GROMACS .gro file of N, CA and C in nm:
model
  504
    1MET      N    1  15.243  13.378  19.330
    1MET     CA    2  15.213  13.236  19.322
    1MET      C    3  15.148  13.200  19.188
    2ARG      N    4  15.056  13.286  19.143
    2ARG     CA    5  14.988  13.263  19.017
    2ARG      C    6  15.086  13.260  18.901
    3THR      N    7  15.183  13.347  18.902
    3THR     CA    8  15.283  13.354  18.796
    3THR      C    9  15.363  13.224  18.791
    4LYS      N   10  15.397  13.168  18.907
    4LYS     CA   11  15.472  13.044  18.911
    4LYS      C   12  15.391  12.929  18.851
    5VAL      N   13  15.260  12.925  18.879
    5VAL     CA   14  15.173  12.821  18.824
    5VAL      C   15  15.165  12.834  18.673
    6VAL      N   16  15.147  12.956  18.624
    6VAL     CA   17  15.139  12.979  18.479
    6VAL      C   18  15.268  12.935  18.413
    7TRP      N   19  15.383  12.973  18.471
    7TRP     CA   20  15.513  12.934  18.415
    7TRP      C   21  15.530  12.782  18.419
    8ALA      N   22  15.487  12.719  18.524
    8ALA     CA   23  15.498  12.573  18.536
    8ALA      C   24  15.413  12.503  18.429
    9LEU      N   25  15.292  12.554  18.409
    9LEU     CA   26  15.205  12.497  18.304
    9LEU      C   27  15.264  12.519  18.166
   10ALA      N   28  15.316  12.636  18.141
   10ALA     CA   29  15.377  12.665  18.010
   10ALA      C   30  15.497  12.576  17.986
   11LEU      N   31  15.581  12.557  18.087
   11LEU     CA   32  15.698  12.471  18.075
   11LEU      C   33  15.656  12.326  18.052
   12SER      N   34  15.553  12.280  18.122
   12SER     CA   35  15.502  12.143  18.104
   12SER      C   36  15.451  12.123  17.962
   13ALA      N   37  15.376  12.218  17.911
   13ALA     CA   38  15.324  12.209  17.775
   13ALA      C   39  15.437  12.203  17.674
   14ALA      N   40  15.541  12.284  17.694
   14ALA     CA   41  15.655  12.285  17.603
   14ALA      C   42  15.728  12.151  17.606
   15LEU      N   43  15.745  12.094  17.724
   15LEU     CA   44  15.812  11.965  17.736
   15LEU      C   45  15.731  11.853  17.671
   16ILE      N   46  15.601  11.855  17.690
   16ILE     CA   47  15.515  11.753  17.628
   16ILE      C   48  15.520  11.765  17.477
   17ALA      N   49  15.515  11.886  17.425
   17ALA     CA   50  15.521  11.907  17.281
   17ALA      C   51  15.656  11.861  17.226
   18ALA      N   52  15.762  11.882  17.300
   18ALA     CA   53  15.895  11.842  17.254
   18ALA      C   54  15.909  11.690  17.251
   19CYS      N   55  15.836  11.621  17.336
   19CYS     CA   56  15.844  11.475  17.341
   19CYS      C   57  15.771  11.411  17.223
   20GLN      N   58  15.671  11.479  17.170
   20GLN     CA   59  15.596  11.424  17.058
   20GLN      C   60  15.675  11.444  16.931
   21ARG      N   61  15.691  11.336  16.858
   21ARG     CA   62  15.765  11.339  16.734
   21ARG      C   63  15.669  11.351  16.618
   22GLU      N   64  15.705  11.431  16.520
   22GLU     CA   65  15.623  11.437  16.401
   22GLU      C   66  15.636  11.305  16.327
   23MET      N   67  15.528  11.259  16.260
   23MET     CA   68  15.532  11.134  16.186
   23MET      C   69  15.644  11.138  16.083
   24GLU      N   70  15.726  11.036  16.082
   24GLU     CA   71  15.838  11.031  15.990
   24GLU      C   72  15.788  11.013  15.847
   25LYS      N   73  15.850  11.083  15.756
   25LYS     CA   74  15.814  11.073  15.615
   25LYS      C   75  15.891  10.956  15.554
   26MET      N   76  15.822  10.843  15.537
   26MET     CA   77  15.886  10.723  15.486
   26MET      C   78  15.873  10.707  15.336
   27VAL      N   79  15.764  10.762  15.280
   27VAL     CA   80  15.740  10.756  15.135
   27VAL      C   81  15.683  10.889  15.089
   28GLU      N   82  15.696  10.912  14.960
   28GLU     CA   83  15.631  11.027  14.898
   28GLU      C   84  15.572  10.983  14.765
   29VAL      N   85  15.466  11.049  14.723
   29VAL     CA   86  15.401  11.016  14.597
   29VAL      C   87  15.495  11.058  14.484
   30SER      N   88  15.531  10.961  14.399
   30SER     CA   89  15.619  10.993  14.287
   30SER      C   90  15.545  10.993  14.154
   31GLY      N   91  15.423  10.942  14.153
   31GLY     CA   92  15.344  10.943  14.030
   31GLY      C   93  15.203  10.896  14.055
   32HIS      N   94  15.110  10.946  13.974
   32HIS     CA   95  14.971  10.899  13.982
   32HIS      C   96  14.904  10.927  13.848
   33ILE      N   97  14.824  10.828  13.805
   33ILE     CA   98  14.761  10.837  13.673
   33ILE      C   99  14.644  10.738  13.668
   34PHE      N  100  14.549  10.765  13.580
   34PHE     CA  101  14.448  10.665  13.546
   34PHE      C  102  14.502  10.587  13.427
   35VAL      N  103  14.491  10.455  13.432
   35VAL     CA  104  14.537  10.370  13.322
   35VAL      C  105  14.413  10.317  13.250
   36PHE      N  106  14.402  10.355  13.123
   36PHE     CA  107  14.293  10.307  13.038
   36PHE      C  108  14.350  10.202  12.943
   37ASN      N  109  14.298  10.080  12.948
   37ASN     CA  110  14.344   9.974  12.860
   37ASN      C  111  14.229   9.938  12.767
   38TYR      N  112  14.235   9.990  12.646
   38TYR     CA  113  14.124   9.970  12.553
   38TYR      C  114  14.111   9.826  12.508
   39ARG      N  115  14.221   9.749  12.504
   39ARG     CA  116  14.214   9.609  12.459
   39ARG      C  117  14.124   9.525  12.549
   40VAL      N  118  14.132   9.551  12.679
   40VAL     CA  119  14.050   9.471  12.772
   40VAL      C  120  13.940   9.555  12.836
   41ALA      N  121  13.919   9.676  12.786
   41ALA     CA  122  13.809   9.763  12.831
   41ALA      C  123  13.813   9.787  12.981
   42SER      N  124  13.931   9.827  13.032
   42SER     CA  125  13.942   9.849  13.175
   42SER      C  126  14.007   9.984  13.205
   43ALA      N  127  13.978  10.034  13.323
   43ALA     CA  128  14.040  10.157  13.373
   43ALA      C  129  14.073  10.134  13.520
   44THR      N  130  14.192  10.178  13.562
   44THR     CA  131  14.236  10.163  13.700
   44THR      C  132  14.310  10.287  13.746
   45TYR      N  133  14.314  10.305  13.877
   45TYR     CA  134  14.402  10.404  13.939
   45TYR      C  135  14.541  10.341  13.945
   46LEU      N  136  14.646  10.421  13.929
   46LEU     CA  137  14.782  10.375  13.950
   46LEU      C  138  14.858  10.484  14.024
   47VAL      N  139  14.906  10.451  14.143
   47VAL     CA  140  14.981  10.546  14.226
   47VAL      C  141  15.114  10.480  14.260
   48THR      N  142  15.224  10.554  14.240
   48THR     CA  143  15.355  10.503  14.279
   48THR      C  144  15.410  10.587  14.392
   49LEU      N  145  15.474  10.519  14.485
   49LEU     CA  146  15.535  10.583  14.601
   49LEU      C  147  15.685  10.558  14.597
   50LYS      N  148  15.763  10.660  14.628
   50LYS     CA  149  15.908  10.648  14.637
   50LYS      C  150  15.945  10.639  14.785
   51LYS      N  151  16.023  10.537  14.820
   51LYS     CA  152  16.064  10.519  14.958
   51LYS      C  153  16.172  10.622  14.992
   52THR      N  154  16.154  10.694  15.103
   52THR     CA  155  16.250  10.796  15.145
   52THR      C  156  16.316  10.762  15.278
   53ALA      N  157  16.270  10.656  15.344
   53ALA     CA  158  16.327  10.612  15.471
   53ALA      C  159  16.298  10.462  15.488
   54ALA      N  160  16.364  10.402  15.583
   54ALA     CA  161  16.343  10.260  15.608
   54ALA      C  162  16.200  10.235  15.656
   55ILE      N  163  16.143  10.125  15.607
   55ILE     CA  164  16.008  10.086  15.645
   55ILE      C  165  16.020   9.952  15.718
   56PRO      N  166  15.959   9.938  15.835
   56PRO     CA  167  15.976   9.814  15.912
   56PRO      C  168  15.913   9.692  15.843
   57ASP      N  169  15.969   9.576  15.874
   57ASP     CA  170  15.914   9.449  15.822
   57ASP      C  171  15.769   9.435  15.864
   58GLY      N  172  15.689   9.378  15.776
   58GLY     CA  173  15.549   9.353  15.806
   58GLY      C  174  15.457   9.471  15.781
   59ALA      N  175  15.512   9.581  15.730
   59ALA     CA  176  15.430   9.700  15.703
   59ALA      C  177  15.344   9.678  15.579
   60VAL      N  178  15.231   9.746  15.575
   60VAL     CA  179  15.143   9.743  15.459
   60VAL      C  180  15.101   9.885  15.422
   61ALA      N  181  15.067   9.902  15.296
   61ALA     CA  182  15.008  10.027  15.250
   61ALA      C  183  14.860  10.000  15.230
   62ILE      N  184  14.776  10.086  15.288
   62ILE     CA  185  14.631  10.075  15.272
   62ILE      C  186  14.587  10.197  15.193
   63ALA      N  187  14.539  10.174  15.071
   63ALA     CA  188  14.496  10.283  14.984
   63ALA      C  189  14.344  10.284  14.975
   64GLU      N  190  14.286  10.403  14.987
   64GLU     CA  191  14.142  10.421  14.968
   64GLU      C  192  14.124  10.509  14.846
   65PHE      N  193  14.071  10.450  14.739
   65PHE     CA  194  14.047  10.522  14.614
   65PHE      C  195  13.900  10.565  14.610
   66GLU      N  196  13.877  10.690  14.577
   66GLU     CA  197  13.739  10.736  14.560
   66GLU      C  198  13.675  10.654  14.448
   67ASN      N  199  13.553  10.608  14.471
   67ASN     CA  200  13.483  10.528  14.372
   67ASN      C  201  13.414  10.622  14.272
   68PRO      N  202  13.461  10.628  14.146
   68PRO     CA  203  13.401  10.718  14.048
   68PRO      C  204  13.253  10.690  14.022
   69ALA      N  205  13.210  10.566  14.044
   69ALA     CA  206  13.070  10.530  14.023
   69ALA      C  207  12.984  10.565  14.144
   70GLY      N  208  13.047  10.617  14.251
   70GLY     CA  209  12.975  10.650  14.373
   70GLY      C  210  12.983  10.536  14.473
   71GLY      N  211  12.940  10.562  14.592
   71GLY     CA  212  12.942  10.459  14.695
   71GLY      C  213  13.070  10.460  14.777
   72ASP      N  214  13.093  10.349  14.846
   72ASP     CA  215  13.208  10.336  14.934
   72ASP      C  216  13.339  10.342  14.856
   73PRO      N  217  13.446  10.390  14.921
   73PRO     CA  218  13.576  10.392  14.854
   73PRO      C  219  13.623  10.250  14.824
   74ILE      N  220  13.710  10.238  14.726
   74ILE     CA  221  13.771  10.110  14.691
   74ILE      C  222  13.898  10.099  14.775
   75VAL      N  223  13.907   9.994  14.856
   75VAL     CA  224  14.020   9.979  14.949
   75VAL      C  225  14.113   9.869  14.898
   76LEU      N  226  14.241   9.902  14.898
   76LEU     CA  227  14.345   9.809  14.855
   76LEU      C  228  14.450   9.800  14.965
   77THR      N  229  14.490   9.679  15.002
   77THR     CA  230  14.597   9.661  15.100
   77THR      C  231  14.712   9.590  15.030
   78GLU      N  232  14.830   9.652  15.034
   78GLU     CA  233  14.948   9.600  14.966
   78GLU      C  234  15.060   9.581  15.066
   79LYS      N  235  15.114   9.459  15.074
   79LYS     CA  236  15.228   9.432  15.162
   79LYS      C  237  15.349   9.505  15.105
   80ILE      N  238  15.429   9.562  15.196
   80ILE     CA  239  15.550   9.635  15.154
   80ILE      C  240  15.672   9.553  15.197
   81TYR      N  241  15.762   9.532  15.104
   81TYR     CA  242  15.885   9.459  15.134
   81TYR      C  243  15.998   9.558  15.155
   82PRO      N  244  16.081   9.538  15.257
   82PRO     CA  245  16.187   9.634  15.289
   82PRO      C  246  16.283   9.662  15.173
   83ALA      N  247  16.304   9.567  15.085
   83ALA     CA  248  16.397   9.586  14.974
   83ALA      C  249  16.341   9.677  14.864
   84TRP      N  250  16.211   9.701  14.865
   84TRP     CA  251  16.150   9.783  14.760
   84TRP      C  252  16.192   9.929  14.773
   85ASP      N  253  16.229   9.990  14.662
   85ASP     CA  254  16.253  10.135  14.659
   85ASP      C  255  16.129  10.208  14.609
   86LYS      N  256  16.045  10.135  14.533
   86LYS     CA  257  15.923  10.192  14.477
   86LYS      C  258  15.807  10.101  14.512
   87ILE      N  259  15.696  10.161  14.550
   87ILE     CA  260  15.575  10.087  14.584
   87ILE      C  261  15.468  10.126  14.483
   88THR      N  262  15.408  10.028  14.420
   88THR     CA  263  15.305  10.052  14.320
   88THR      C  264  15.171  10.006  14.373
   89LEU      N  265  15.073  10.097  14.371
   89LEU     CA  266  14.938  10.066  14.417
   89LEU      C  267  14.843  10.081  14.299
   90GLN      N  268  14.785   9.970  14.255
   90GLN     CA  269  14.692   9.974  14.142
   90GLN      C  270  14.558   9.920  14.187
   91SER      N  271  14.453   9.999  14.164
   91SER     CA  272  14.319   9.961  14.207
   91SER      C  273  14.263   9.850  14.118
   92PRO      N  274  14.159   9.784  14.164
   92PRO     CA  275  14.082   9.700  14.072
   92PRO      C  276  14.017   9.791  13.967
   93ASN      N  277  13.954   9.731  13.868
   93ASN     CA  278  13.888   9.810  13.764
   93ASN      C  279  13.785   9.904  13.824
   94VAL      N  280  13.781  10.026  13.771
   94VAL     CA  281  13.683  10.126  13.812
   94VAL      C  282  13.601  10.168  13.691
   95HIS      N  283  13.487  10.226  13.717
   95HIS     CA  284  13.396  10.269  13.610
   95HIS      C  285  13.350  10.412  13.636
   96CYS      N  286  13.314  10.482  13.531
   96CYS     CA  287  13.251  10.614  13.538
   96CYS      C  288  13.348  10.730  13.563
   97ILE      N  289  13.475  10.716  13.524
   97ILE     CA  290  13.571  10.825  13.538
   97ILE      C  291  13.530  10.938  13.444
   98ARG      N  292  13.525  11.059  13.498
   98ARG     CA  293  13.487  11.178  13.421
   98ARG      C  294  13.609  11.266  13.395
   99LYS      N  295  13.616  11.321  13.278
   99LYS     CA  296  13.724  11.411  13.241
   99LYS      C  297  13.724  11.536  13.331
  100ASP      N  298  13.845  11.580  13.371
  100ASP     CA  299  13.867  11.703  13.448
  100ASP      C  300  13.806  11.704  13.588
  101ARG      N  301  13.763  11.590  13.638
  101ARG     CA  302  13.708  11.584  13.774
  101ARG      C  303  13.816  11.526  13.866
  102PRO      N  304  13.845  11.591  13.979
  102PRO     CA  305  13.945  11.536  14.072
  102PRO      C  306  13.888  11.420  14.154
  103TYR      N  307  13.967  11.313  14.165
  103TYR     CA  308  13.932  11.197  14.246
  103TYR      C  309  14.037  11.181  14.355
  104SER      N  310  13.994  11.160  14.479
  104SER     CA  311  14.088  11.156  14.591
  104SER      C  312  14.138  11.015  14.619
  105VAL      N  313  14.262  11.011  14.667
  105VAL     CA  314  14.325  10.886  14.710
  105VAL      C  315  14.389  10.913  14.846
  106LYS      N  316  14.359  10.827  14.942
  106LYS     CA  317  14.420  10.837  15.075
  106LYS      C  318  14.502  10.710  15.096
  107ILE      N  319  14.625  10.729  15.143
  107ILE     CA  320  14.715  10.616  15.164
  107ILE      C  321  14.768  10.621  15.307
  108ARG      N  322  14.766  10.505  15.373
  108ARG     CA  323  14.823  10.495  15.507
  108ARG      C  324  14.927  10.384  15.507
  109LEU      N  325  15.043  10.411  15.564
  109LEU     CA  326  15.141  10.306  15.590
  109LEU      C  327  15.117  10.260  15.733
  110VAL      N  328  15.102  10.130  15.750
  110VAL     CA  329  15.069  10.074  15.880
  110VAL      C  330  15.170   9.964  15.912
  111ASP      N  331  15.222   9.963  16.035
  111ASP     CA  332  15.317   9.859  16.072
  111ASP      C  333  15.244   9.730  16.107
  112ALA      N  334  15.320   9.625  16.136
  112ALA     CA  335  15.262   9.492  16.162
  112ALA      C  336  15.165   9.493  16.281
  113GLY      N  337  15.185   9.586  16.374
  113GLY     CA  338  15.097   9.594  16.490
  113GLY      C  339  14.973   9.678  16.468
  114GLY      N  340  14.959   9.738  16.350
  114GLY     CA  341  14.841   9.819  16.320
  114GLY      C  342  14.857   9.967  16.347
  115THR      N  343  14.978  10.009  16.387
  115THR     CA  344  15.003  10.151  16.414
  115THR      C  345  15.030  10.224  16.283
  116THR      N  346  14.963  10.338  16.265
  116THR     CA  347  14.984  10.418  16.145
  116THR      C  348  15.120  10.485  16.151
  117LEU      N  349  15.200  10.462  16.046
  117LEU     CA  350  15.334  10.520  16.037
  117LEU      C  351  15.333  10.651  15.960
  118GLN      N  352  15.248  10.659  15.856
  118GLN     CA  353  15.241  10.780  15.773
  118GLN      C  354  15.108  10.781  15.699
  119GLU      N  355  15.057  10.901  15.674
  119GLU     CA  356  14.936  10.918  15.595
  119GLU      C  357  14.967  11.012  15.480
  120LEU      N  358  14.913  10.982  15.362
  120LEU     CA  359  14.930  11.068  15.244
  120LEU      C  360  14.794  11.086  15.178
  121LYS      N  361  14.778  11.198  15.112
  121LYS     CA  362  14.658  11.224  15.032
  121LYS      C  363  14.704  11.281  14.899
  122THR      N  364  14.635  11.241  14.793
  122THR     CA  365  14.662  11.296  14.661
  122THR      C  366  14.532  11.294  14.581
  123GLN      N  367  14.535  11.357  14.466
  123GLN     CA  368  14.419  11.360  14.377
  123GLN      C  369  14.463  11.323  14.237
  124LEU      N  370  14.376  11.255  14.166
  124LEU     CA  371  14.399  11.222  14.026
  124LEU      C  372  14.293  11.290  13.943
  125VAL      N  373  14.334  11.340  13.829
  125VAL     CA  374  14.242  11.403  13.734
  125VAL      C  375  14.270  11.342  13.598
  126SER      N  376  14.168  11.293  13.532
  126SER     CA  377  14.184  11.233  13.400
  126SER      C  378  14.164  11.339  13.293
  127ASP      N  379  14.240  11.328  13.186
  127ASP     CA  380  14.222  11.422  13.075
  127ASP      C  381  14.129  11.365  12.968
  128VAL      N  382  14.075  11.245  12.992
  128VAL     CA  383  13.974  11.187  12.903
  128VAL      C  384  13.863  11.126  12.988
  129ASP      N  385  13.749  11.110  12.926
  129ASP     CA  386  13.633  11.050  12.991
  129ASP      C  387  13.637  10.899  12.967
  130GLN      N  388  13.593  10.820  13.063
  130GLN     CA  389  13.596  10.675  13.047
  130GLN      C  390  13.501  10.627  12.937
  131SER      N  391  13.411  10.711  12.892
  131SER     CA  392  13.318  10.670  12.786
  131SER      C  393  13.391  10.639  12.656
  132ILE      N  394  13.522  10.673  12.647
  132ILE     CA  395  13.598  10.638  12.526
  132ILE      C  396  13.626  10.489  12.518
  133LEU      N  397  13.612  10.418  12.630
  133LEU     CA  398  13.638  10.274  12.631
  133LEU      C  399  13.515  10.197  12.587
  134PRO      N  400  13.537  10.085  12.518
  134PRO     CA  401  13.423   9.998  12.489
  134PRO      C  402  13.378   9.930  12.618
  135SER      N  403  13.256   9.879  12.620
  135SER     CA  404  13.207   9.813  12.742
  135SER      C  405  13.256   9.670  12.752
  136LYS      N  406  13.300   9.613  12.642
  136LYS     CA  407  13.349   9.474  12.642
  136LYS      C  408  13.492   9.473  12.589
  137PRO      N  409  13.572   9.377  12.636
  137PRO     CA  410  13.709   9.367  12.585
  137PRO      C  411  13.710   9.346  12.434
  138LEU      N  412  13.807   9.408  12.367
  138LEU     CA  413  13.819   9.392  12.222
  138LEU      C  414  13.879   9.257  12.186
  139VAL      N  415  13.959   9.202  12.278
  139VAL     CA  416  14.024   9.073  12.254
  139VAL      C  417  13.997   8.980  12.371
  140VAL      N  418  14.003   8.850  12.345
  140VAL     CA  419  13.985   8.749  12.448
  140VAL      C  420  14.094   8.643  12.433
  141GLY      N  421  14.128   8.581  12.543
  141GLY     CA  422  14.224   8.472  12.540
  141GLY      C  423  14.368   8.516  12.529
  142PRO      N  424  14.458   8.420  12.543
  142PRO     CA  425  14.601   8.451  12.542
  142PRO      C  426  14.655   8.491  12.405
  143LEU      N  427  14.584   8.463  12.299
  143LEU     CA  428  14.631   8.495  12.163
  143LEU      C  429  14.569   8.623  12.109
  144TYR      N  430  14.505   8.701  12.195
  144TYR     CA  431  14.441   8.827  12.154
  144TYR      C  432  14.341   8.803  12.039
  145THR      N  433  14.259   8.701  12.053
  145THR     CA  434  14.155   8.671  11.955
  145THR      C  435  14.047   8.779  11.965
  146GLN      N  436  13.998   8.825  11.850
  146GLN     CA  437  13.893   8.927  11.851
  146GLN      C  438  13.771   8.874  11.926
  147ASN      N  439  13.716   8.961  12.011
  147ASN     CA  440  13.599   8.924  12.091
  147ASN      C  441  13.478   8.917  11.999
  148PRO      N  442  13.412   8.800  11.989
  148PRO     CA  443  13.297   8.787  11.899
  148PRO      C  444  13.176   8.871  11.943
  149GLU      N  445  13.173   8.915  12.071
  149GLU     CA  446  13.064   9.001  12.116
  149GLU      C  447  13.082   9.144  12.065
  150VAL      N  448  13.205   9.181  12.027
  150VAL     CA  449  13.232   9.314  11.974
  150VAL      C  450  13.238   9.310  11.821
  151PHE      N  451  13.315   9.214  11.770
  151PHE     CA  452  13.331   9.199  11.625
  151PHE      C  453  13.237   9.087  11.580
  152LYS      N  454  13.120   9.127  11.533
  152LYS     CA  455  13.012   9.033  11.499
  152LYS      C  456  13.046   8.953  11.373
  153PRO      N  457  12.992   8.830  11.363
  153PRO     CA  458  13.018   8.747  11.245
  153PRO      C  459  12.970   8.810  11.113
  154ASP      N  460  12.870   8.899  11.122
  154ASP     CA  461  12.820   8.963  10.999
  154ASP      C  462  12.905   9.082  10.956
  155GLY      N  463  13.017   9.107  11.028
  155GLY     CA  464  13.108   9.216  10.990
  155GLY      C  465  13.084   9.346  11.064
  156THR      N  466  12.977   9.355  11.142
  156THR     CA  467  12.951   9.478  11.218
  156THR      C  468  13.030   9.475  11.350
  157THR      N  469  13.041   9.592  11.409
  157THR     CA  470  13.110   9.601  11.539
  157THR      C  471  13.020   9.673  11.639
  158ASP      N  472  13.038   9.638  11.765
  158ASP     CA  473  12.963   9.702  11.872
  158ASP      C  474  13.062   9.751  11.978
  159PHE      N  475  13.103   9.879  11.967
  159PHE     CA  476  13.196   9.939  12.062
  159PHE      C  477  13.124  10.015  12.172
  160SER      N  478  12.993  10.010  12.178
  160SER     CA  479  12.917  10.094  12.270
  160SER      C  480  12.958  10.071  12.415
  161ASN      N  481  12.954  10.178  12.492
  161ASN     CA  482  12.984  10.170  12.634
  161ASN      C  483  12.852  10.169  12.708
  162THR      N  484  12.830  10.064  12.783
  162THR     CA  485  12.701  10.047  12.851
  162THR      C  486  12.710  10.072  13.001
  163ASP      N  487  12.820  10.135  13.047
  163ASP     CA  488  12.830  10.165  13.191
  163ASP      C  489  12.715  10.253  13.234
  164LYS      N  490  12.655  10.219  13.346
  164LYS     CA  491  12.548  10.301  13.404
  164LYS      C  492  12.614  10.393  13.507
  165CYS      N  493  12.638  10.516  13.468
  165CYS     CA  494  12.709  10.609  13.554
  165CYS      C  495  12.615  10.719  13.605
  166PRO      N  496  12.640  10.764  13.729
  166PRO     CA  497  12.558  10.873  13.781
  166PRO      C  498  12.583  11.001  13.700
  167ALA      N  499  12.486  11.089  13.700
  167ALA     CA  500  12.501  11.216  13.628
  167ALA      C  501  12.618  11.295  13.687
  168ALA      N  502  12.691  11.359  13.599
  168ALA     CA  503  12.810  11.434  13.643
  168ALA      C  504  12.771  11.545  13.725
   0.00000   0.00000   0.00000
């Protein structure tokens, strides 16, 4: 009798496991980089995803970028359109990126009802330190006029970076 119960439990477990489907791989990370724009003194995360399967209407990508300055992650929600073959996720400006330090990014694809369709994790590592950027934009306005706070009327320049970053 005991053997029959064990076999019944084993068969039940196998059937339950067979009914569960592994999460479908709808996208894969095709690129990731930190973008440093010295003209406007900004740095952002940039992650691109390549679509590998159909994504339902109303789906969104929710990206959590590690905050280089510390604190809570930076969360970005991007609507995904079914016609897109590539999805680009770019964070708002970040500060305090350190050279050779890995920063984590978590991405979830979520359908219109809030059900998670896929989860991805990746890491970005910069080959330069953000201290190379000036603290103020070098240009202002649509005509790329020199920023008077950087290029002083007396001919001097102030490229100093004043970010208050935690110790590495």
